[in-house]
Tab-separated table of C-alpha atoms in Angstrom:
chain	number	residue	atom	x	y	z
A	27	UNK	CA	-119.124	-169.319	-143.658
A	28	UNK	CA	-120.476	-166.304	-142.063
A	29	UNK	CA	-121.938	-163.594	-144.055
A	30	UNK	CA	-120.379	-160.079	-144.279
A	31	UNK	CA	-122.113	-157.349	-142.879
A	32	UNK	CA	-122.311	-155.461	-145.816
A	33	UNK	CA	-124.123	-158.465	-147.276
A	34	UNK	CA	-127.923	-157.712	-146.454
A	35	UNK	CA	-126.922	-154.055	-147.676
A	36	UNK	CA	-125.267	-155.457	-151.015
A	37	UNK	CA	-128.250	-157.892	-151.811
A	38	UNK	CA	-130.984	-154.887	-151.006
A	39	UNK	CA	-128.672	-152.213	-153.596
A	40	UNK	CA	-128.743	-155.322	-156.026
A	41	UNK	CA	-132.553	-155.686	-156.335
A	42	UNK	CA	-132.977	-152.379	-156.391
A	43	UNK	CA	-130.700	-152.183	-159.383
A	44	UNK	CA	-133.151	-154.775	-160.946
A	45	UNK	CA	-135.908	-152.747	-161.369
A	46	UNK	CA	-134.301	-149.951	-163.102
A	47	UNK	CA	-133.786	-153.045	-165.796
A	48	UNK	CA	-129.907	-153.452	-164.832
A	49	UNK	CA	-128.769	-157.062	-164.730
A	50	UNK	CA	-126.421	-157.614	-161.721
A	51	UNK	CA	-124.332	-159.933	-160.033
A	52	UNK	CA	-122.476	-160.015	-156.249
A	53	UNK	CA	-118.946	-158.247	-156.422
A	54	UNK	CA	-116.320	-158.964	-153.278
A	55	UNK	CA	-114.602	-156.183	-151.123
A	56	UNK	CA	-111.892	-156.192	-153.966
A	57	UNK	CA	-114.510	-155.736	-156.799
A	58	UNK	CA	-114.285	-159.157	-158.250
A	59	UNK	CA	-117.049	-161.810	-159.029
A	60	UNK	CA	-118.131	-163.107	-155.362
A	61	UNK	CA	-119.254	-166.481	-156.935
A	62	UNK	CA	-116.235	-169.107	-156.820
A	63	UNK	CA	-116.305	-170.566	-160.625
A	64	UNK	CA	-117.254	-173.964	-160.713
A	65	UNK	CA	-114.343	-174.676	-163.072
A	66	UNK	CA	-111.847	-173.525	-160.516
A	67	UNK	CA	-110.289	-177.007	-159.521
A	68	UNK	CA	-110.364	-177.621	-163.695
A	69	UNK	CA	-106.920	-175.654	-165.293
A	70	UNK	CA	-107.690	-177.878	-168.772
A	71	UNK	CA	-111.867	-177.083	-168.291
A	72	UNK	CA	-112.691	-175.394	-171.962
A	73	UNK	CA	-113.862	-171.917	-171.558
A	74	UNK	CA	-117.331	-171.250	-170.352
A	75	UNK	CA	-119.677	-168.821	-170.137
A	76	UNK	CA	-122.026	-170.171	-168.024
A	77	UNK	CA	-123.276	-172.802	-170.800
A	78	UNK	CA	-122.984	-175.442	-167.956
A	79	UNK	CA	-125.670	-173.868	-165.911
A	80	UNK	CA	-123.977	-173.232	-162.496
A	81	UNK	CA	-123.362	-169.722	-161.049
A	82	UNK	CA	-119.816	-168.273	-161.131
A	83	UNK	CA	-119.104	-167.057	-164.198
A	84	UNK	CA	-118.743	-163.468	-163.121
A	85	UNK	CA	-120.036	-161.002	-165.200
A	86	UNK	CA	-122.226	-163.681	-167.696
A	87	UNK	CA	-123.921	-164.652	-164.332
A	88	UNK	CA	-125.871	-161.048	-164.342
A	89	UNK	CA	-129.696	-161.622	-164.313
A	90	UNK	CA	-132.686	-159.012	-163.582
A	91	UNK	CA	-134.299	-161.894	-162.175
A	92	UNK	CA	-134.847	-161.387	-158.240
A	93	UNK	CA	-135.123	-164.860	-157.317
A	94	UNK	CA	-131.956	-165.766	-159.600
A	95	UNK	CA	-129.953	-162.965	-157.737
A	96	UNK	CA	-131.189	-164.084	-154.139
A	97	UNK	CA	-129.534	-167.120	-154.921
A	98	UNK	CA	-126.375	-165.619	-156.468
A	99	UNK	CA	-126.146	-163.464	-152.879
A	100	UNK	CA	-126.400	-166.901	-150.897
A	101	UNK	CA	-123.759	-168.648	-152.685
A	102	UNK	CA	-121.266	-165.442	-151.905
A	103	UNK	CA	-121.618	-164.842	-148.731
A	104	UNK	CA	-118.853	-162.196	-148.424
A	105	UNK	CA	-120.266	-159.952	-151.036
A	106	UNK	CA	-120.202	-156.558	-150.197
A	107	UNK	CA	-121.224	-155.008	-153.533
A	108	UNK	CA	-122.581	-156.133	-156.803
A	109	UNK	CA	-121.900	-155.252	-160.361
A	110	UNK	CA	-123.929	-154.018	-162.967
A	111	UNK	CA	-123.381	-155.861	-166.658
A	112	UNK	CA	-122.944	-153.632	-169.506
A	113	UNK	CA	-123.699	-153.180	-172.878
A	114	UNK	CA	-127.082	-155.528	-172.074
A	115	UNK	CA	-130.890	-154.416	-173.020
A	116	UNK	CA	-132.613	-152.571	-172.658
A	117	UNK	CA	-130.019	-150.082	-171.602
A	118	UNK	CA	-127.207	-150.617	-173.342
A	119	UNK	CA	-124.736	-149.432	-170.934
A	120	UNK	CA	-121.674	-147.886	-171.285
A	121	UNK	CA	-119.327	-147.087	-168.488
A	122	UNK	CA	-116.883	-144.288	-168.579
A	123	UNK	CA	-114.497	-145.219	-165.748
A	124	UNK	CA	-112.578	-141.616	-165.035
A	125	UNK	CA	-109.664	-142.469	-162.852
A	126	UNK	CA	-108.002	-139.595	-160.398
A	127	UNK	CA	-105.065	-141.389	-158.923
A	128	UNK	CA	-101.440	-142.535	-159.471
A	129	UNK	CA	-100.900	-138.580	-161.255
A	130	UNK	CA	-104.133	-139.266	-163.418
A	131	UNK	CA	-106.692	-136.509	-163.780
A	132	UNK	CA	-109.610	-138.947	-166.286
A	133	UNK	CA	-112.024	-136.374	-165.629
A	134	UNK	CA	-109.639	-133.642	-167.413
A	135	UNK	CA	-108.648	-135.943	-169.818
A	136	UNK	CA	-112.225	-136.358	-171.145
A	137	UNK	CA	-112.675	-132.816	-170.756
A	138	UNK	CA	-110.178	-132.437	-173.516
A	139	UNK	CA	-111.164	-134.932	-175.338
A	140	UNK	CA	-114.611	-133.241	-175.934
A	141	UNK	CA	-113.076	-130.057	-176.252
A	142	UNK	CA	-110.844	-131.876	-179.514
A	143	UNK	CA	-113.956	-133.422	-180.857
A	144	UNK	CA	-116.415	-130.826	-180.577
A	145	UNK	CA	-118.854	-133.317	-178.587
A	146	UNK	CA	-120.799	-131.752	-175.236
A	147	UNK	CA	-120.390	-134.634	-172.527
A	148	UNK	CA	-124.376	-134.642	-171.285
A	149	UNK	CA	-125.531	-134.555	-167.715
A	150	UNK	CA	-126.156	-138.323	-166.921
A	151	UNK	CA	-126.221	-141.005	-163.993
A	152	UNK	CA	-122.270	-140.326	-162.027
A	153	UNK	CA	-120.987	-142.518	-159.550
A	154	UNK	CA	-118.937	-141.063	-157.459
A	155	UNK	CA	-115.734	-143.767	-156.676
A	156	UNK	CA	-113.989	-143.940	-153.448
A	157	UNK	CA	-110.163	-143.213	-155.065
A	158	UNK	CA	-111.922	-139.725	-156.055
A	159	UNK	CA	-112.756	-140.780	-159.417
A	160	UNK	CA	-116.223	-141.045	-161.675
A	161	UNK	CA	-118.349	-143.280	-163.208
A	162	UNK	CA	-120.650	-142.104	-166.206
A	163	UNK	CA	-123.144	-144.264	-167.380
A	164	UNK	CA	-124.231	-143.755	-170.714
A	165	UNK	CA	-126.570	-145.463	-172.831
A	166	UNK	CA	-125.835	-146.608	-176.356
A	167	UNK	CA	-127.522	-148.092	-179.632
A	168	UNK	CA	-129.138	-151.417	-180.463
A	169	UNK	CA	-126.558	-153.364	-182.138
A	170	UNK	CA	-123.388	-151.727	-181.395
A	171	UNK	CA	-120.810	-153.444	-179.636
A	172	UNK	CA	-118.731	-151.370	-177.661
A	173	UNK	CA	-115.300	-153.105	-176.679
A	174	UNK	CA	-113.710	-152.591	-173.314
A	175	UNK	CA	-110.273	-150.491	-172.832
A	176	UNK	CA	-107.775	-148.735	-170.252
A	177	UNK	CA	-106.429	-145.606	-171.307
A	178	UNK	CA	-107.164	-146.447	-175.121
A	179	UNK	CA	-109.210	-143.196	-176.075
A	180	UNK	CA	-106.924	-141.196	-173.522
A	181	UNK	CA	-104.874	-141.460	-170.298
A	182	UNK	CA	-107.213	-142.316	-167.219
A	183	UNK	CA	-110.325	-143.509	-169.308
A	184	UNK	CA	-111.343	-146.411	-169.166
A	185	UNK	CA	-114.835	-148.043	-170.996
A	186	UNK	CA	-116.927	-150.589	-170.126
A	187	UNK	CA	-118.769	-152.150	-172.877
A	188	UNK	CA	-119.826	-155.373	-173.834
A	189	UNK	CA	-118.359	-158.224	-171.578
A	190	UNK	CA	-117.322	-155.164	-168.528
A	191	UNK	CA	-119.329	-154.832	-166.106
A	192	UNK	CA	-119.577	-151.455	-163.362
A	193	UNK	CA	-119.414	-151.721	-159.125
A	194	UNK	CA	-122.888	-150.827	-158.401
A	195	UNK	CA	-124.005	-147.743	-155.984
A	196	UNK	CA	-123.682	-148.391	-152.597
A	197	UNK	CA	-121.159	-151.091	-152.767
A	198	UNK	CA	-118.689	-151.377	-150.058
A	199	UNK	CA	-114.329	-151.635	-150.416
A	200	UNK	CA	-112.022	-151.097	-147.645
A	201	UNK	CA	-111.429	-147.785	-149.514
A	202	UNK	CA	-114.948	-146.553	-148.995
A	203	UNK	CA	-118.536	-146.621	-150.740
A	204	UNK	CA	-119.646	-146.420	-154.316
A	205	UNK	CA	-122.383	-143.356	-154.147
A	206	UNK	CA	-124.769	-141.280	-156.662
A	207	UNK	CA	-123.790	-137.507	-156.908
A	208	UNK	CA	-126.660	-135.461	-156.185
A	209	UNK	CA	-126.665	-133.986	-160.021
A	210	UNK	CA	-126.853	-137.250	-160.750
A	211	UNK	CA	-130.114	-137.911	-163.987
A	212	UNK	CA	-132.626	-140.325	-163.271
A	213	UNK	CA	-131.402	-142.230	-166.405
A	214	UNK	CA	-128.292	-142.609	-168.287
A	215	UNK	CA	-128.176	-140.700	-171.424
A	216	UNK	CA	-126.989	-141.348	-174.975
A	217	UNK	CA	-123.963	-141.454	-175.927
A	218	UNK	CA	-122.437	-138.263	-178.125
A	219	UNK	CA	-121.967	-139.542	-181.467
A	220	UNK	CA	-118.448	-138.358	-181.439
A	221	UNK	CA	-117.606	-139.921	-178.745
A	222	UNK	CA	-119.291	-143.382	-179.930
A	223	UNK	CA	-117.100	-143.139	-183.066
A	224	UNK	CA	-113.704	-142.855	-180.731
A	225	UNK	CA	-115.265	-145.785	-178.694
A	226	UNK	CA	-115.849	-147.749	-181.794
A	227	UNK	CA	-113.057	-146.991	-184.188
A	228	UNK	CA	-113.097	-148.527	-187.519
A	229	UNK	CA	-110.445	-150.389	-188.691
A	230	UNK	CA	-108.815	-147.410	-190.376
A	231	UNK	CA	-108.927	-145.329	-187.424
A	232	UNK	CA	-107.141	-147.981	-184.735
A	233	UNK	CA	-103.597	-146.551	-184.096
A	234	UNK	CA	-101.127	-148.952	-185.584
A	235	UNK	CA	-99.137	-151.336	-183.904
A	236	UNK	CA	-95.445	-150.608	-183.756
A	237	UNK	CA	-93.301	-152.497	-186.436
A	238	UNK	CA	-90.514	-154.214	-184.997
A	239	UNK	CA	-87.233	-152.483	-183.884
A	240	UNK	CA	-85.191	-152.619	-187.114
A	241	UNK	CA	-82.241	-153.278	-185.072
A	242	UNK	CA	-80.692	-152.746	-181.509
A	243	UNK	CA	-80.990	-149.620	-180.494
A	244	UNK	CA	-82.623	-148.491	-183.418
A	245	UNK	CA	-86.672	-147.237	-182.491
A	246	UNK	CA	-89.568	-148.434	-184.729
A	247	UNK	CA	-91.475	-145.429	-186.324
A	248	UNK	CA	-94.404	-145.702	-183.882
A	249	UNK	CA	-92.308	-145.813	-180.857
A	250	UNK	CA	-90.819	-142.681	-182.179
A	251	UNK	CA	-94.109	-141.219	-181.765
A	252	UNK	CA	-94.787	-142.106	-178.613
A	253	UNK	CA	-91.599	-140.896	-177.331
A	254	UNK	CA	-92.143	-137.205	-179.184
A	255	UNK	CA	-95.787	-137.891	-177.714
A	256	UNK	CA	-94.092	-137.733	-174.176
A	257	UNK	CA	-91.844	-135.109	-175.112
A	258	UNK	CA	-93.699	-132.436	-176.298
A	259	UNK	CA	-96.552	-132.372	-173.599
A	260	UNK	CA	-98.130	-129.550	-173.008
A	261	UNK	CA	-97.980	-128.179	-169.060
A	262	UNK	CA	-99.724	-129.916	-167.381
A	263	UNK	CA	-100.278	-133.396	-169.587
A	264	UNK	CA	-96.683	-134.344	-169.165
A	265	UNK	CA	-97.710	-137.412	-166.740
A	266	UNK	CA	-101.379	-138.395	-168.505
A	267	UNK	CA	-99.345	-138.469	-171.673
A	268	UNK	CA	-96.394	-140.628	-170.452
A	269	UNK	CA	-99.643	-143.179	-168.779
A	270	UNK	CA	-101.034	-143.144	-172.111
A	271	UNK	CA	-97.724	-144.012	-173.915
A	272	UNK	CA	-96.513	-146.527	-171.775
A	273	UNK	CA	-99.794	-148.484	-171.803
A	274	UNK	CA	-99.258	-148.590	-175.990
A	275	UNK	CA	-96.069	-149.727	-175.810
A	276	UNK	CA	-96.954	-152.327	-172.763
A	277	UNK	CA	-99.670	-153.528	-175.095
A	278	UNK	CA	-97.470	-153.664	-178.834
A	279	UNK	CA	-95.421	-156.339	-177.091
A	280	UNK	CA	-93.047	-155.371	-179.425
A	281	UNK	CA	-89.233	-154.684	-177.860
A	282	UNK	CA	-91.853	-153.093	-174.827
A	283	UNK	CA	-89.251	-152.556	-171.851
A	284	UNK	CA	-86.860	-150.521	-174.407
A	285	UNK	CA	-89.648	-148.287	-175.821
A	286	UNK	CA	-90.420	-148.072	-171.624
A	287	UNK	CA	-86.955	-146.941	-171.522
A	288	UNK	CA	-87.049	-143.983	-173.564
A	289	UNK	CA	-90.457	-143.081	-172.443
A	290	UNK	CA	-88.582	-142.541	-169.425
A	291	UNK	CA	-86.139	-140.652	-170.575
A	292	UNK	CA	-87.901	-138.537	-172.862
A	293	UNK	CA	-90.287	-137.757	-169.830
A	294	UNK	CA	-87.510	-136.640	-167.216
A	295	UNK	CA	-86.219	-134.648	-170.161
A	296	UNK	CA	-89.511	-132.733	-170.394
A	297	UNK	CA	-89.210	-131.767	-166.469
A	298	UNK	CA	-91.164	-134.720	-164.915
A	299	UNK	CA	-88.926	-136.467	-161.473
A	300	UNK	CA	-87.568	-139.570	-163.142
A	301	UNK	CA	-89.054	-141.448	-159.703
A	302	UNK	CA	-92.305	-140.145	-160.118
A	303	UNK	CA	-92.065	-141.109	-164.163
A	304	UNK	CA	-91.023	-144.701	-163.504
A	305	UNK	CA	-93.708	-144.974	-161.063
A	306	UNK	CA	-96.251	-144.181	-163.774
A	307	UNK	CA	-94.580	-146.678	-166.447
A	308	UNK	CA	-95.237	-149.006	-163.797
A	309	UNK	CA	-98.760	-148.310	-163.230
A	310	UNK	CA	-98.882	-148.415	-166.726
A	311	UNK	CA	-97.502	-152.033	-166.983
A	312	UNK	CA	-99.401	-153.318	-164.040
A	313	UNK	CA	-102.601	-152.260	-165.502
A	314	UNK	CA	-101.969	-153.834	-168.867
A	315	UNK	CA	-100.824	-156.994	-167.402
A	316	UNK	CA	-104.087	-156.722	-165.250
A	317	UNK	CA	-106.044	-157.001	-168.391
A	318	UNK	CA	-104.261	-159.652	-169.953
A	319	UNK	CA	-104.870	-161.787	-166.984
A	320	UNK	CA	-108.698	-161.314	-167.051
């Protein structure tokens, strides 16, 4: 198979990565792991990690070892990009993944966010993405496992932690290239505390599940307070909020495409174009199927 052109490119960015002490891995033109899993022709295979010692096992295949990732790169010849592991030492990283697309404004929603929780977001390492949105790396503590989300902490966030993994400056997708802002630091810098503690909830802080319906028709309490959620946006949030509502209720499982329903209703009711609404409960349902499926 011939490689890409964006190969040598990918492979250079890559070891470059490596000595800032990221561990990396090749990425395709669609941002996937560009290693074919050796398990691939095995449905009944038990999950692995890599404990069988061949390469493609995605994000567990990340190394800082040049040699290791010059032979990653020749087994994918169509890379194009390469990832960057997170929540590995001696960084730590964490990846705040602001989207700006499909009505999303992540970069806002953060904004707010900080505002709510009197935290100052720090100047850091920013990635500018090709759909127009940002990455933020941010570096956190030695023994804190930071779980990955979509849209948990608020509509158009997503985190990378532990087990996520970031597309790497410089890597190329048909939409365009990955690329450090000039205000970019040198580093990435801690994480606010605040924020760490919205990142990490403890068990008495994760938002409730919604009970089941208690009868046809008849909406559980937390689906009741996603719908006045929706409803009583302020101007301007009415199509973050309805994102960030429908991902819940995709998520609860529970009675999901009624809840999606009233979402939907309760949104057009508070002004938004009931096309442009059902388009965002169906970004909404896409994206938490996506995860699922990983």
């Amino acid at each position: 198979m011939p490689y890409s052109v964006h190969w040598p490119e990918a492979l250079a960015n890559a070891l470059r990565a490596v000595q800032r002490g990221l561990h990396v891995f090749p990425l395709t033109s669609k941002k996937l792991p560009a290693v074919r899993s050796p398990h691939a022709d095995q449905p009944d295979a038990e999950p692995c990690r890599g404990e069988c010692g061949r390469p493609g096992h995605g994000v567990h295949d990340a190394t800082t070892v040049p040699a290791d990732i010059r032979a990653l790169f020749h087994a994918a010849p169509r890379a194009t990009g390469y990832g960057i592991a997170c929540g590995r030492r001696p960084m730590h990283l964490i990846g705040v993944d602001l989207d700006r697309k499909n009505g999303l404004d992540g970069v806002a929603a953060l904004r707010d966010l900080a505002h709510e929780h009197g935290f100052d977001l720090p100047g850091t390492v920013t990635i500018a993405t090709p759909s127009g949105g940002l990455h933020l790396w941010l570096s956190g503590p030695a023994g804190v496992v930071v779980p990955n989300s979509a849209s948990r902490i608020g509509p158009g966030i997503d985190i990378r932690g532990t087990g996520g993994y970031l597309v790497g400056p410089g890597s190329w997708t048909p939409a365009g290239v990955y690329r450090v802002l000039a205000h970019s630091t040198p580093v990435p810098q801690p994480v606010p505390a605040a924020l760490l503690q919205l990142l990490v909830p403890s068990p008495a802080q994760e938002r409730p599940r919604p009970a089941p319906a208690a009868g046809r028709g008849t909406p559980s309490q937390a689906s009741d307070a996603l719908v006045r959620f929706v409803r009583d946006s302020p101007e301007g949030q009415l199509n973050n909020r309805l994102y960030w509502a429908a991902c819940r209720a995709f998520e609860s499982g529970e009675d999901a495409d009624s809840v999606a329903a009233e979402l939907l209703a309760a949104a057009c009711a508070a002004g938004h174009p009931e096309r442009g609404a059902a388009r965002t409960i169906a970004s909404a349902r896409s994206r938490v199927a996506g995860r699922a499926g990983r």
